[in-house]
């Protein structure tokens, strides 16, 4: 070990309070320290549980990336921890401070909004091209009948288009458009014209190349600065996997912008990860290393922030499909790693693997949800019906 101290798991279980407590907690989730099952934990450093018990999810993720512990099936390890609610028993002081900071300060201000683009989405198009499906859809696929990642993403894109009741000649605004997967699909298959907003230079560059021959335009712009006077009106609006970057202080500004940009008879589809309880939307490790300033909304957050501008027509939860999506992304990442290793390095590998598998576990445990919510400004004439897919 890096400390040079000889130690054994059994001796620490017998003599160290944190080891004893951690082992007992993990046992309630049917996880054994030093066990031989795929979801059991193999610990390599004697201070591992000191770090985890005091820092919670941040300590768990950082100690894994540092190589202090391993687990063959991280996704199931995390799912078992969350089902047993062990996350509620460790590292609470740090989590409470992070939640309070997110509520009292605007971590997603216009000056900070570009950080997630620079830190995450601009990491490298080679990484995302290897990990994602050919459309480069970086959000939950739809798996009722799909057998492959590509099929699940195409099914998701078509589901969105059908929910929006797209018709040829309509104008679609995509808030947080990524590499343009939805816009390209909608333009090709539904004959619509699209404008997409992103804070990622790399997404805008590669997306524009992919959409070269389509009626699709990318704007490198924070959503709050788009269409400030409401002069542009779109028939439909979609926002897929972007609301997680908006933050409590900006929810109303976000819905203000959507309303001023939507025709009075239009439809708006919001696709977002969500949490079961208000105030539980920050994971300290994910926020620090993967999605800076990220925070997940609760259902009450969405309802309260949207009620001044929209009628909620439909709410669809298919969170379990994100488990399958993340596992498919991880499989592609693992397959591509030999060609990526030289650029990104071993520490990045452990961080990215932890990110994908940890998130898969959160959806498997139903701790995270995936919602598609359809809104109309005044109530859809004749009533709204979700397509039967």
Coordinates of C-alpha atoms in Angstrom, one line a residue, residues 25-218:
X25 CA -23.7 -0.8 7.0
X26 CA -22.7 -2.5 3.8
X27 CA -23.9 -5.9 5.2
X28 CA -27.4 -4.5 5.4
X29 CA -27.2 -4.0 1.6
X30 CA -25.8 -7.5 1.2
X31 CA -22.3 -6.2 0.3
X32 CA -19.3 -7.8 1.8
X33 CA -15.9 -6.2 2.3
X34 CA -13.4 -8.5 0.7
X35 CA -16.2 -10.8 -0.6
X36 CA -16.0 -12.7 -3.9
X37 CA -19.3 -11.7 -5.5
X38 CA -19.4 -9.2 -8.4
X39 CA -20.9 -6.4 -6.3
X40 CA -18.7 -6.9 -3.2
X41 CA -16.0 -4.4 -2.3
X42 CA -12.3 -5.0 -2.4
X43 CA -10.4 -2.4 -0.3
X44 CA -6.8 -1.6 -0.9
X45 CA -6.1 1.3 1.5
X46 CA -6.7 1.3 5.3
X47 CA -8.1 4.8 5.4
X48 CA -10.8 4.1 2.8
X49 CA -13.8 4.1 5.2
X50 CA -12.5 7.1 7.1
X51 CA -12.8 9.0 3.8
X52 CA -16.2 7.6 2.8
X53 CA -18.0 7.9 6.2
X54 CA -16.9 11.6 6.6
X55 CA -17.4 12.7 2.9
X56 CA -20.2 10.5 1.7
X57 CA -20.6 10.2 -2.1
X58 CA -17.6 12.6 -2.7
X59 CA -15.3 10.4 -0.6
X60 CA -16.7 7.2 -2.2
X61 CA -16.0 8.4 -5.8
X62 CA -12.7 10.1 -5.0
X63 CA -11.3 7.0 -3.2
X64 CA -12.3 4.8 -6.1
X65 CA -10.6 7.1 -8.7
X66 CA -7.5 7.1 -6.4
X67 CA -7.5 3.3 -6.6
X68 CA -8.3 2.8 -2.9
X69 CA -11.0 0.2 -3.6
X70 CA -12.5 -1.8 -6.4
X71 CA -15.6 -3.6 -7.4
X72 CA -16.3 -5.7 -10.4
X73 CA -19.9 -4.6 -10.8
X74 CA -20.0 -1.0 -9.7
X75 CA -23.5 -0.4 -11.0
X76 CA -25.0 -3.1 -8.8
X77 CA -22.8 -2.0 -5.8
X78 CA -24.3 1.5 -6.1
X79 CA -27.9 0.2 -6.6
X80 CA -27.7 -1.9 -3.5
X81 CA -26.3 1.0 -1.4
X82 CA -29.2 3.2 -2.6
X83 CA -31.9 0.6 -2.1
X84 CA -30.7 0.2 1.5
X85 CA -30.5 4.0 1.8
X86 CA -27.0 3.9 3.1
X87 CA -26.4 7.3 1.4
X88 CA -28.6 8.9 4.0
X89 CA -26.4 7.7 6.8
X90 CA -22.9 9.0 5.8
X91 CA -21.3 12.3 4.9
X92 CA -24.5 14.3 5.5
X93 CA -22.8 17.5 6.6
X94 CA -21.1 18.0 3.2
X95 CA -24.3 17.2 1.3
X96 CA -26.3 19.6 3.4
X97 CA -23.8 22.4 2.8
X98 CA -23.8 21.7 -1.0
X99 CA -27.6 21.8 -1.1
X100 CA -27.8 25.0 0.9
X101 CA -25.2 26.6 -1.3
X102 CA -27.2 25.7 -4.4
X103 CA -30.3 27.2 -2.9
X104 CA -28.8 30.4 -1.7
X105 CA -26.4 31.2 -4.6
X106 CA -26.8 31.1 -8.3
X107 CA -24.3 28.4 -9.3
X108 CA -25.7 28.5 -12.9
X109 CA -25.5 32.2 -13.5
X110 CA -24.8 33.4 -17.1
X111 CA -21.1 33.8 -16.3
X112 CA -20.9 30.2 -14.9
X113 CA -23.2 28.6 -17.5
X114 CA -20.3 28.0 -19.9
X115 CA -18.4 25.9 -17.4
X116 CA -20.2 22.6 -18.0
X117 CA -19.6 23.0 -21.8
X118 CA -15.9 23.6 -21.3
X119 CA -15.4 20.9 -18.6
X120 CA -17.7 18.2 -19.9
X121 CA -19.1 18.6 -23.4
X122 CA -15.8 19.9 -24.8
X123 CA -13.8 17.0 -23.4
X124 CA -13.3 15.5 -26.9
X125 CA -15.6 14.5 -29.7
X126 CA -13.5 11.4 -30.2
X127 CA -14.7 10.2 -26.7
X128 CA -18.3 10.9 -27.4
X129 CA -18.3 9.5 -30.9
X130 CA -16.9 6.2 -29.5
X131 CA -19.3 6.0 -26.6
X132 CA -22.6 7.2 -28.1
X133 CA -24.7 5.9 -31.0
X134 CA -24.3 7.2 -34.5
X135 CA -26.7 10.1 -33.9
X136 CA -24.6 11.1 -30.8
X137 CA -27.7 11.3 -28.7
X138 CA -26.4 11.9 -25.1
X139 CA -29.6 11.3 -23.2
X140 CA -31.8 8.4 -22.2
X141 CA -32.8 6.0 -24.9
X142 CA -36.3 4.4 -25.2
X143 CA -36.1 0.6 -24.8
X144 CA -39.5 -1.1 -24.9
X145 CA -38.7 -2.9 -28.1
X146 CA -35.2 -1.8 -28.9
X147 CA -32.4 -4.4 -29.0
X148 CA -29.5 -2.0 -29.5
X149 CA -28.4 1.4 -28.4
X150 CA -28.9 2.9 -31.8
X151 CA -32.5 1.5 -32.0
X152 CA -33.2 2.9 -28.5
X153 CA -32.0 6.3 -29.4
X154 CA -33.9 6.4 -32.7
X155 CA -37.0 5.3 -30.7
X156 CA -36.5 8.1 -28.2
X157 CA -36.1 10.7 -31.0
X158 CA -39.2 9.5 -32.8
X159 CA -41.2 9.4 -29.5
X160 CA -40.3 13.1 -28.9
X161 CA -41.3 14.0 -32.5
X162 CA -44.6 12.2 -32.1
X163 CA -45.4 13.7 -28.7
X164 CA -44.7 17.2 -30.2
X165 CA -47.0 16.3 -33.2
X166 CA -44.5 17.7 -35.6
X167 CA -45.7 18.5 -39.2
X168 CA -43.8 19.5 -42.3
X169 CA -42.9 23.2 -42.3
X170 CA -43.0 23.7 -38.5
X171 CA -40.2 25.5 -36.7
X172 CA -38.6 23.6 -33.8
X173 CA -36.4 25.2 -31.1
X174 CA -34.1 22.8 -29.2
X175 CA -32.9 24.2 -25.9
X176 CA -29.6 22.4 -25.1
X177 CA -29.4 20.7 -28.5
X178 CA -26.1 18.8 -28.0
X179 CA -24.7 17.6 -31.3
X180 CA -28.0 18.0 -33.0
X181 CA -29.4 14.5 -32.8
X182 CA -33.0 15.5 -32.4
X183 CA -32.9 18.4 -34.8
X184 CA -31.3 16.2 -37.6
X185 CA -33.9 13.5 -37.0
X186 CA -36.8 15.9 -37.0
X187 CA -35.6 17.7 -40.1
X188 CA -35.0 14.4 -42.0
X189 CA -38.1 12.5 -40.9
X190 CA -40.7 15.2 -40.2
X191 CA -39.7 18.1 -42.5
X192 CA -39.2 20.7 -39.8
X193 CA -36.8 23.6 -39.6
X194 CA -34.7 23.7 -36.4
X195 CA -32.7 26.1 -34.3
X196 CA -30.6 24.7 -31.5
X197 CA -28.9 26.3 -28.5
X198 CA -25.7 25.0 -26.8
X199 CA -22.9 26.3 -24.6
X200 CA -20.4 23.8 -26.0
X201 CA -18.2 25.0 -28.8
X202 CA -17.3 21.4 -29.8
X203 CA -21.0 20.4 -30.0
X204 CA -21.8 23.4 -32.2
X205 CA -18.8 22.7 -34.5
X206 CA -19.4 19.0 -35.0
X207 CA -23.1 19.3 -35.0
X208 CA -23.0 21.9 -37.8
X209 CA -20.9 19.6 -39.9
X210 CA -23.3 16.7 -39.4
X211 CA -26.3 18.9 -40.3
X212 CA -24.7 20.6 -43.3
X213 CA -27.4 19.8 -45.8
X214 CA -30.4 20.1 -43.4
X215 CA -32.5 23.1 -42.4
X216 CA -30.8 23.2 -39.0
X217 CA -28.9 26.1 -37.3
X218 CA -26.8 26.0 -34.2

